Amino acid sequence: MKNKISIVCLLLFICSALSAQIPNKLTLNEKIYGLSKFWSDVEYNFVYLYKTDQPKWDKAYREAIVSIQKTENNYQYYKELKKLCAVLKDGHTQVYFPEDIENKIMVSMFGEYRLFLMNVQGKVYVIGTNKSKEKEIPLGSEIITVNGLSTAEYQDKFVKPYISSSTVSYLNFKAGVNLLEGVNGDTYDVEIKTPKGDIRKLHLTHSKTEETAVNPEALPNQSLFEFKWLKNNIAYVKISSFENSSVVKDFESKLSELKNAKGIILDIRNNGGGSSKNSKNIAKYFVKGDTIYGAKNYSRKIIPTERALGSFLTPKDTVAGKAEWGLSKQETTDLFKAYSGSKFHEFEYKPQVIEPVEKLNIPTVVLTSVLTASAAEDFLIYLYNQKNITRIGDYSNGSTGQPLQIELPGNGSAIICTKKVTLPDGEEFIGVGIKPHIFTERNLNDTLYPVKFDSQLEAGINYLKKTVKN
């Protein structure tokens, strides 16, 4: 009996010691203020509030008021804010940990173990380990259970509720990578199934991994711009970001060579965005004519008096108007939209004139993925209806817009999307992604051995071979 008591006391001591490593500097008043500030700024500024399940959003806020009062440190507090944010399901609306908390979060380190995970076609696989564990945990092993739950159940309960994502595809990607996210001392009982079908159990505890050698060896840092020639006189151009205008200069330095290509592959699969101006300054070489069409943009039109009038109306009033008030159907609809947050200011839409440049009127494939986001999606829109452009790969990220940045207590922050963006014809792609002309999903070999296998690139090359022959 004494031994059992001693063990319990030791565990309590360890938990207390681990918890003490996470700062708890925020007062209850500060926690409530931060929660309410985020909620109120969403209510006033979030452009997709009209799409949000309002009862669910209100319920989540009320629950957060209770839950944040039970948080024991700043990490737990910000997790609750993230959980509330995730209800909005928007990639450009996020809550960010303070830097001192972010630096304590672990994803792949478990002391003697190092595990890198990835979602591939709905399952989570080990795509990397520390070198000493490569035989115990072969690459391509599937994570089948976590803490007694199937991987899917564990994600649904403990991972996905804290991820704000516009699309299911990116939610699944993020939940795979961050399946075992936690802080020092967090433990996980994991079952894996090796490629040969063997079931193995691991008890993992987050702590720093001293071993630096990994399998496979880390690829060299990828440059923002890459150019090379493939077979059949096909030029390959990889642009990993539109953040820096240097990529435009790099691209333009290759124009004389690109003009001689039979086909071009533009790889923006890992391009998370940056400056739309930079993306336009590359896209202009592929569009026909001297104008370029971008996305249509909208923002909420908030006039308090209109919202006040709309608060007395119901959806039924928008069907035929409210005769006793002397309001037509259109007037009641506008007022009700103002109240519900779906009345928009439409920014002036017109094609942008571009300076005369020599065009690359060459069959071109653009490779896309779930990581193709923001300004990279603006790039796809600039090229949207060009006959010489073919999109191959996955649906894009489905998230762009102008975020409003706000500060939160304890040096954390949040962003809230204020701009609704659509394709030039008004079709919405937020929450869906921009559809490829030829859908090609990455497989496990692509993920485990990217130097040897790339089915999306191969699909692009095969398409251009056929096109060039014709």
Coordinates of C-alpha atoms in Angstrom, one line a residue:
M1 CA 0.0 0.0 0.0
K2 CA 2.8 2.4 0.9
N3 CA 4.5 1.6 -2.5
K4 CA 1.2 2.6 -4.3
I5 CA 1.0 5.8 -2.3
S6 CA 4.6 6.6 -3.1
I7 CA 4.1 6.0 -6.8
V8 CA 1.0 8.3 -6.8
C9 CA 2.9 11.0 -5.0
L10 CA 5.8 10.7 -7.4
L11 CA 3.4 11.0 -10.4
L12 CA 1.8 14.1 -8.9
F13 CA 5.2 15.6 -8.3
I14 CA 6.3 15.0 -11.9
C15 CA 3.0 16.4 -13.3
S16 CA 3.4 19.5 -11.1
A17 CA 7.0 19.9 -12.2
L18 CA 6.0 19.7 -15.9
S19 CA 3.1 22.0 -15.5
A20 CA 5.4 24.5 -13.7
Q21 CA 7.4 24.8 -16.9
I22 CA 4.5 26.4 -18.7
P23 CA 4.0 30.0 -17.6
N24 CA 0.7 31.0 -15.9
K25 CA 1.1 34.8 -15.9
L26 CA -2.4 35.8 -17.0
T27 CA -5.0 36.8 -14.5
L28 CA -8.6 35.6 -14.8
N29 CA -9.6 39.1 -15.9
E30 CA -7.0 39.1 -18.7
K31 CA -8.2 35.7 -19.9
I32 CA -11.8 36.8 -20.0
Y33 CA -10.8 40.0 -21.8
G34 CA -8.8 38.2 -24.4
L35 CA -11.6 35.7 -25.1
S36 CA -14.2 38.5 -25.4
K37 CA -11.9 40.7 -27.6
F38 CA -11.5 37.8 -30.0
W39 CA -15.2 37.0 -30.0
S40 CA -16.3 40.7 -30.5
D41 CA -13.8 41.3 -33.3
V42 CA -15.0 38.2 -35.0
E43 CA -18.6 39.4 -34.6
Y44 CA -17.8 42.7 -36.2
N45 CA -15.2 41.9 -38.8
F46 CA -15.3 38.2 -39.8
V47 CA -16.4 38.2 -43.5
Y48 CA -17.8 34.7 -43.4
L49 CA -19.9 35.1 -40.3
Y50 CA -23.0 34.5 -42.3
K51 CA -21.8 31.0 -43.2
T52 CA -21.0 30.2 -39.6
D53 CA -23.5 28.0 -37.6
Q54 CA -24.5 30.9 -35.3
P55 CA -26.1 28.8 -32.5
K56 CA -22.9 26.6 -32.5
W57 CA -20.7 29.7 -32.5
D58 CA -22.7 31.3 -29.6
K59 CA -22.6 28.0 -27.7
A60 CA -18.9 27.6 -28.2
Y61 CA -18.3 31.1 -26.8
R62 CA -20.4 30.4 -23.7
E63 CA -18.5 27.2 -23.1
A64 CA -15.2 29.0 -23.6
I65 CA -16.2 31.4 -20.8
V66 CA -16.4 28.5 -18.5
S67 CA -13.5 26.5 -19.7
I68 CA -10.9 29.3 -19.7
Q69 CA -11.6 29.8 -16.0
K70 CA -10.4 26.3 -15.4
T71 CA -7.1 26.6 -17.4
E72 CA -4.0 26.2 -15.2
N73 CA -1.5 27.9 -17.5
N74 CA -1.2 30.1 -20.6
Y75 CA -0.8 27.1 -22.9
Q76 CA -4.2 25.6 -21.8
Y77 CA -5.8 29.1 -22.1
Y78 CA -4.6 29.5 -25.7
K79 CA -5.7 26.0 -26.6
E80 CA -9.2 27.0 -25.6
L81 CA -9.0 30.1 -27.8
K82 CA -7.9 27.9 -30.7
K83 CA -10.8 25.6 -30.0
L84 CA -13.2 28.5 -30.3
C85 CA -11.5 29.8 -33.4
A86 CA -11.8 26.4 -35.1
V87 CA -15.6 26.7 -35.0
L88 CA -15.2 29.4 -37.7
K89 CA -13.5 26.9 -40.1
D90 CA -11.4 29.5 -41.9
G91 CA -7.7 29.3 -42.8
H92 CA -7.2 33.1 -42.6
T93 CA -8.7 33.3 -39.1
Q94 CA -6.3 31.9 -36.6
V95 CA -5.2 32.2 -32.9
Y96 CA -1.4 32.1 -32.4
F97 CA 0.4 31.1 -29.2
P98 CA 2.7 33.6 -27.6
E99 CA 6.3 33.0 -28.7
D100 CA 7.4 31.7 -25.3
I101 CA 4.6 29.1 -25.5
E102 CA 5.2 28.3 -29.2
N103 CA 8.8 27.5 -28.4
K104 CA 7.8 24.8 -25.9
I105 CA 5.4 23.0 -28.2
M106 CA 6.7 19.6 -29.5
V107 CA 5.5 17.7 -32.5
S108 CA 8.1 15.1 -33.4
M109 CA 10.4 14.8 -30.4
F110 CA 9.9 12.1 -27.8
G111 CA 13.3 11.7 -26.1
E112 CA 14.8 8.5 -27.5
Y113 CA 12.3 8.6 -30.4
R114 CA 11.9 11.1 -33.2
L115 CA 8.8 10.6 -35.4
F116 CA 7.7 12.6 -38.4
L117 CA 4.1 12.0 -39.5
M118 CA 2.0 12.7 -42.6
N119 CA -1.6 12.1 -43.7
V120 CA -1.6 10.2 -47.0
Q121 CA -5.0 9.4 -48.6
G122 CA -6.8 9.4 -45.2
K123 CA -4.2 7.5 -43.1
V124 CA -1.4 8.8 -40.9
Y125 CA 2.1 7.3 -41.7
V126 CA 5.5 7.6 -40.2
I127 CA 7.6 9.4 -42.9
G128 CA 10.7 9.9 -40.9
T129 CA 12.5 8.8 -37.7
N130 CA 15.7 9.3 -35.9
K131 CA 18.4 7.1 -37.4
S132 CA 18.7 4.7 -34.4
K133 CA 15.0 3.8 -34.7
E134 CA 14.8 3.2 -38.4
K135 CA 14.6 -0.6 -38.0
E136 CA 12.2 -0.6 -35.0
I137 CA 9.9 1.9 -36.8
P138 CA 10.2 1.3 -40.6
L139 CA 9.3 4.2 -42.9
G140 CA 5.7 3.8 -44.1
S141 CA 4.4 2.4 -40.8
E142 CA 0.8 3.4 -40.2
I143 CA -0.3 4.9 -36.9
I144 CA -3.4 2.8 -36.1
T145 CA -4.2 3.8 -32.5
V146 CA -3.4 6.6 -30.1
N147 CA -4.2 6.3 -26.4
G148 CA -6.6 3.5 -26.9
L149 CA -8.5 5.2 -29.7
S150 CA -8.3 4.6 -33.5
T151 CA -6.2 7.3 -35.1
A152 CA -9.4 8.8 -36.8
E153 CA -11.2 8.9 -33.4
Y154 CA -8.3 10.5 -31.6
Q155 CA -8.0 13.1 -34.3
D156 CA -11.7 13.9 -34.1
K157 CA -11.6 14.3 -30.3
F158 CA -8.2 15.8 -29.6
V159 CA -6.6 17.3 -32.7
K160 CA -9.1 18.6 -35.2
P161 CA -11.2 20.6 -32.7
Y162 CA -8.2 23.0 -32.4
I163 CA -7.4 23.5 -36.1
S164 CA -9.1 26.3 -38.0
S165 CA -9.2 25.3 -41.6
S166 CA -11.3 26.3 -44.6
T167 CA -11.2 22.9 -46.3
V168 CA -11.4 19.3 -45.1
S169 CA -8.3 18.4 -47.1
Y170 CA -6.1 20.9 -45.3
L171 CA -7.7 20.0 -41.9
N172 CA -6.7 16.3 -42.5
F173 CA -3.2 17.3 -43.6
K174 CA -2.7 19.4 -40.5
A175 CA -4.2 16.9 -38.2
G176 CA -1.8 14.3 -39.6
V177 CA 1.3 16.3 -39.1
N178 CA 0.3 17.5 -35.6
L179 CA -1.3 14.2 -34.5
L180 CA 1.0 14.0 -31.4
E181 CA 1.4 17.7 -30.8
G182 CA 2.0 18.6 -27.1
V183 CA 4.4 19.9 -24.5
N184 CA 7.2 18.4 -22.5
G185 CA 5.9 15.5 -20.4
D186 CA 2.8 14.7 -22.5
T187 CA 2.5 11.0 -23.1
Y188 CA 1.0 8.8 -25.8
D189 CA 0.5 5.1 -26.1
V190 CA 0.7 4.4 -29.8
E191 CA 0.2 1.3 -32.0
I192 CA 1.8 1.2 -35.4
K193 CA 1.5 -1.3 -38.2
T194 CA 4.7 -1.8 -40.2
P195 CA 4.7 -2.2 -44.0
K196 CA 5.0 -5.9 -43.4
G197 CA 1.9 -6.0 -41.2
D198 CA 3.5 -6.3 -37.8
I199 CA 1.8 -4.5 -34.9
R200 CA 4.1 -2.7 -32.5
K201 CA 3.4 -0.7 -29.4
L202 CA 5.2 2.5 -28.4
H203 CA 5.0 4.5 -25.2
L204 CA 6.1 8.1 -26.1
T205 CA 6.8 11.0 -23.9
H206 CA 7.5 14.5 -25.2
S207 CA 11.1 15.6 -24.4
K208 CA 14.0 16.9 -26.4
T209 CA 15.6 14.3 -28.7
E210 CA 19.4 14.7 -28.6
E211 CA 20.0 12.5 -31.6
T212 CA 20.2 14.7 -34.7
A213 CA 20.7 12.0 -37.4
V214 CA 17.4 11.2 -39.1
N215 CA 16.1 8.7 -41.7
P216 CA 15.6 9.7 -44.4
E217 CA 18.3 12.4 -44.4
A218 CA 16.8 15.9 -44.5
L219 CA 16.6 17.4 -48.0
P220 CA 18.7 20.6 -48.5
N221 CA 16.8 23.8 -47.8
Q222 CA 14.7 24.5 -50.8
S223 CA 15.3 27.8 -52.5
L224 CA 12.4 30.1 -53.3
F225 CA 13.0 29.6 -57.0
E226 CA 14.3 26.6 -59.0
F227 CA 14.7 26.1 -62.7
K228 CA 15.8 23.0 -64.6
W229 CA 15.3 21.3 -67.9
L230 CA 13.4 18.0 -68.1
K231 CA 13.3 15.5 -71.1
N232 CA 11.5 16.5 -74.3
N233 CA 12.6 20.1 -73.9
I234 CA 10.2 20.7 -71.0
A235 CA 11.2 23.5 -68.6
Y236 CA 10.5 23.0 -64.9
V237 CA 10.0 26.1 -62.7
K238 CA 9.4 25.8 -59.0
I239 CA 8.2 28.9 -57.1
S240 CA 8.0 28.2 -53.3
S241 CA 6.8 31.6 -52.2
F242 CA 5.6 34.9 -53.6
E243 CA 6.7 36.7 -50.4
N244 CA 9.8 38.2 -51.9
S245 CA 10.0 40.1 -55.2
S246 CA 13.3 38.3 -55.9
V247 CA 11.3 35.4 -57.4
V248 CA 10.1 37.7 -60.1
K249 CA 13.6 38.7 -61.0
D250 CA 14.7 35.1 -60.9
F251 CA 11.8 34.1 -63.2
E252 CA 12.6 37.0 -65.6
S253 CA 16.2 36.0 -65.7
K254 CA 15.1 32.7 -67.3
L255 CA 12.7 34.2 -69.9
S256 CA 15.1 33.8 -72.8
E257 CA 15.5 30.1 -72.1
L258 CA 11.8 29.6 -71.4
K259 CA 10.9 31.0 -74.8
N260 CA 12.6 27.9 -76.4
A261 CA 10.7 25.4 -74.3
K262 CA 8.2 23.0 -75.9
G263 CA 6.3 23.0 -72.6
I264 CA 6.5 24.5 -69.1
I265 CA 5.7 23.1 -65.7
L266 CA 5.1 25.6 -62.9
D267 CA 5.3 23.9 -59.5
I268 CA 3.6 26.0 -56.8
R269 CA 2.5 23.0 -54.7
N270 CA 4.4 24.2 -51.6
N271 CA 3.7 27.9 -52.2
G272 CA 1.8 29.4 -49.2
G273 CA 1.4 32.8 -50.8
G274 CA 3.0 36.2 -50.1
S275 CA 2.4 39.2 -52.3
S276 CA -0.3 39.1 -54.9
K277 CA 1.7 41.7 -56.8
N278 CA 4.6 39.3 -57.2
S279 CA 2.3 36.6 -58.4
K280 CA 0.7 38.9 -60.9
N281 CA 4.1 40.0 -62.2
I282 CA 4.9 36.4 -63.1
A283 CA 1.4 35.5 -64.3
K284 CA 1.4 38.4 -66.8
Y285 CA 3.8 36.5 -69.0
F286 CA 1.3 33.7 -69.5
V287 CA -2.0 35.6 -70.1
K288 CA -3.2 36.6 -73.5
G289 CA -3.5 40.3 -74.2
D290 CA -2.6 43.4 -72.2
T291 CA -5.0 43.0 -69.3
I292 CA -5.2 40.5 -66.5
Y293 CA -8.2 39.5 -64.4
G294 CA -7.9 38.9 -60.7
A295 CA -10.4 37.8 -58.0
K296 CA -13.5 39.6 -57.1
N297 CA -13.4 41.0 -53.5
Y298 CA -16.0 41.9 -51.0
S299 CA -16.1 43.1 -47.4
R300 CA -19.0 43.3 -44.9
K301 CA -21.0 46.5 -45.1
I302 CA -21.8 47.4 -41.5
I303 CA -24.2 50.2 -40.9
P304 CA -25.5 50.0 -37.2
T305 CA -28.8 51.6 -38.0
E306 CA -29.5 49.1 -40.8
R307 CA -28.5 46.3 -38.4
A308 CA -30.9 47.7 -35.8
L309 CA -33.8 47.7 -38.3
G310 CA -32.9 44.2 -39.5
S311 CA -33.0 42.9 -36.0
F312 CA -36.7 43.3 -36.0
L313 CA -37.1 41.3 -39.2
T314 CA -37.3 37.6 -39.9
P315 CA -36.4 35.4 -42.9
K316 CA -40.1 35.3 -43.7
D317 CA -40.2 39.0 -44.1
T318 CA -37.7 38.8 -47.0
V319 CA -40.1 36.7 -49.1
A320 CA -42.6 39.4 -49.8
G321 CA -41.5 42.5 -47.9
K322 CA -43.0 44.1 -44.8
A323 CA -46.0 46.0 -46.1
E324 CA -47.0 47.4 -42.7
W325 CA -43.6 49.2 -42.5
G326 CA -43.8 50.2 -46.2
L327 CA -40.8 48.0 -47.0
S328 CA -40.4 46.2 -50.3
K329 CA -38.9 42.7 -50.6
Q330 CA -35.6 44.2 -51.7
E331 CA -35.5 46.6 -48.7
T332 CA -36.3 43.9 -46.1
T333 CA -33.8 41.6 -47.7
D334 CA -31.1 44.3 -47.5
L335 CA -31.9 45.1 -43.9
F336 CA -32.0 41.5 -42.8
K337 CA -28.7 40.8 -44.5
A338 CA -27.2 43.8 -42.7
Y339 CA -28.3 42.3 -39.4
S340 CA -27.1 38.8 -40.2
G341 CA -23.7 40.0 -41.5
S342 CA -24.2 39.1 -45.1
K343 CA -24.6 42.5 -46.6
F344 CA -21.4 43.3 -48.6
H345 CA -19.5 46.1 -50.1
E346 CA -18.3 44.9 -53.5
F347 CA -15.0 46.4 -54.4
E348 CA -14.7 47.9 -57.9
Y349 CA -13.9 45.1 -60.3
K350 CA -12.0 45.7 -63.5
P351 CA -9.2 44.1 -65.4
Q352 CA -5.7 45.4 -64.6
V353 CA -3.7 46.8 -67.5
I354 CA -0.2 45.2 -67.7
E355 CA 2.8 46.7 -69.5
P356 CA 3.6 45.1 -72.8
V357 CA 5.8 42.0 -72.4
E358 CA 6.7 39.2 -74.7
K359 CA 4.3 36.3 -73.9
L360 CA 5.1 32.7 -73.2
N361 CA 2.3 31.3 -75.3
I362 CA 3.5 27.8 -74.6
P363 CA 1.6 24.8 -73.2
T364 CA 2.0 25.1 -69.5
V365 CA 1.1 22.9 -66.5
V366 CA 0.6 24.4 -63.1
L367 CA 1.1 21.8 -60.3
T368 CA -1.1 22.5 -57.2
S369 CA -1.7 21.0 -53.8
V370 CA -3.5 21.6 -50.5
L371 CA -0.5 23.8 -49.6
T372 CA -1.1 26.1 -52.5
A373 CA -2.6 29.1 -50.7
S374 CA -3.4 32.8 -50.5
A375 CA -1.4 34.7 -53.1
A376 CA -0.6 31.4 -54.8
E377 CA -4.3 31.0 -55.3
D378 CA -4.4 34.6 -56.6
F379 CA -1.8 33.4 -59.1
L380 CA -4.2 30.5 -60.2
I381 CA -7.0 33.0 -60.6
Y382 CA -4.9 35.3 -62.8
L383 CA -4.3 32.3 -65.1
Y384 CA -7.8 30.8 -64.6
N385 CA -9.3 30.9 -68.1
Q386 CA -6.1 30.9 -70.2
K387 CA -6.3 28.1 -72.8
N388 CA -2.6 27.3 -72.6
I389 CA -2.8 26.7 -68.8
T390 CA -3.7 23.3 -67.3
R391 CA -3.8 22.7 -63.5
I392 CA -2.7 19.3 -62.3
G393 CA -2.6 17.9 -58.8
D394 CA -4.8 18.4 -55.8
Y395 CA -7.4 21.0 -55.0
S396 CA -5.7 24.2 -53.7
N397 CA -5.8 25.3 -50.1
G398 CA -9.1 27.2 -50.5
S399 CA -8.2 30.0 -48.2
T400 CA -7.3 33.6 -48.9
G401 CA -8.4 37.1 -48.0
Q402 CA -7.2 40.1 -46.0
P403 CA -6.7 39.3 -42.3
L404 CA -7.1 41.8 -39.5
Q405 CA -4.4 41.3 -36.8
I406 CA -5.3 41.7 -33.2
E407 CA -3.2 41.4 -30.0
L408 CA -4.2 39.1 -27.2
P409 CA -3.1 39.0 -23.6
G410 CA 0.3 37.4 -22.8
N411 CA 1.8 38.5 -26.2
G412 CA -0.4 36.2 -28.2
S413 CA -2.2 37.3 -31.3
A414 CA -5.0 36.4 -33.8
I415 CA -6.0 37.1 -37.3
I416 CA -9.5 37.5 -38.6
C417 CA -10.4 37.3 -42.3
T418 CA -12.1 40.5 -43.4
K419 CA -12.3 40.0 -47.2
K420 CA -14.4 37.6 -49.2
V421 CA -12.7 36.5 -52.4
T422 CA -14.3 34.7 -55.4
L423 CA -13.3 33.7 -58.9
P424 CA -13.9 36.4 -61.6
D425 CA -17.3 34.9 -62.4
G426 CA -18.4 35.1 -58.8
E427 CA -18.0 31.4 -58.1
E428 CA -16.7 30.7 -54.5
F429 CA -13.6 28.6 -54.0
I430 CA -13.0 29.4 -50.3
G431 CA -13.8 26.2 -48.3
V432 CA -13.4 24.1 -51.5
G433 CA -10.1 25.0 -53.2
I434 CA -9.5 25.7 -56.8
K435 CA -10.2 22.6 -58.8
P436 CA -7.4 21.1 -60.9
H437 CA -8.2 20.2 -64.5
I438 CA -6.6 16.8 -63.9
F439 CA -6.9 15.6 -60.3
T440 CA -3.8 13.6 -59.3
E441 CA -3.4 12.6 -55.6
R442 CA 0.0 12.1 -54.0
N443 CA 0.6 8.5 -52.9
L444 CA 2.7 7.0 -50.1
N445 CA 5.8 6.5 -52.4
D446 CA 5.6 10.2 -53.3
T447 CA 5.7 11.1 -49.7
L448 CA 8.3 8.7 -48.5
Y449 CA 10.7 8.9 -51.4
P450 CA 10.2 12.4 -53.0
V451 CA 13.5 12.2 -54.8
K452 CA 12.5 9.1 -56.7
F453 CA 8.7 9.4 -57.0
D454 CA 6.5 12.3 -58.0
S455 CA 3.2 11.1 -59.5
Q456 CA 1.9 14.7 -60.0
L457 CA 5.0 15.8 -61.8
E458 CA 4.9 12.7 -63.9
A459 CA 1.3 13.4 -64.8
G460 CA 2.3 16.9 -65.8
I461 CA 5.1 15.6 -68.0
N462 CA 2.9 13.0 -69.7
Y463 CA 0.2 15.6 -70.4
L464 CA 2.7 17.9 -72.0
K465 CA 4.2 15.1 -74.1
K466 CA 0.8 14.4 -75.6
T467 CA 0.1 18.1 -76.1
V468 CA 3.4 18.9 -77.7
K469 CA 3.0 16.0 -80.1
N470 CA -0.3 17.3 -81.2

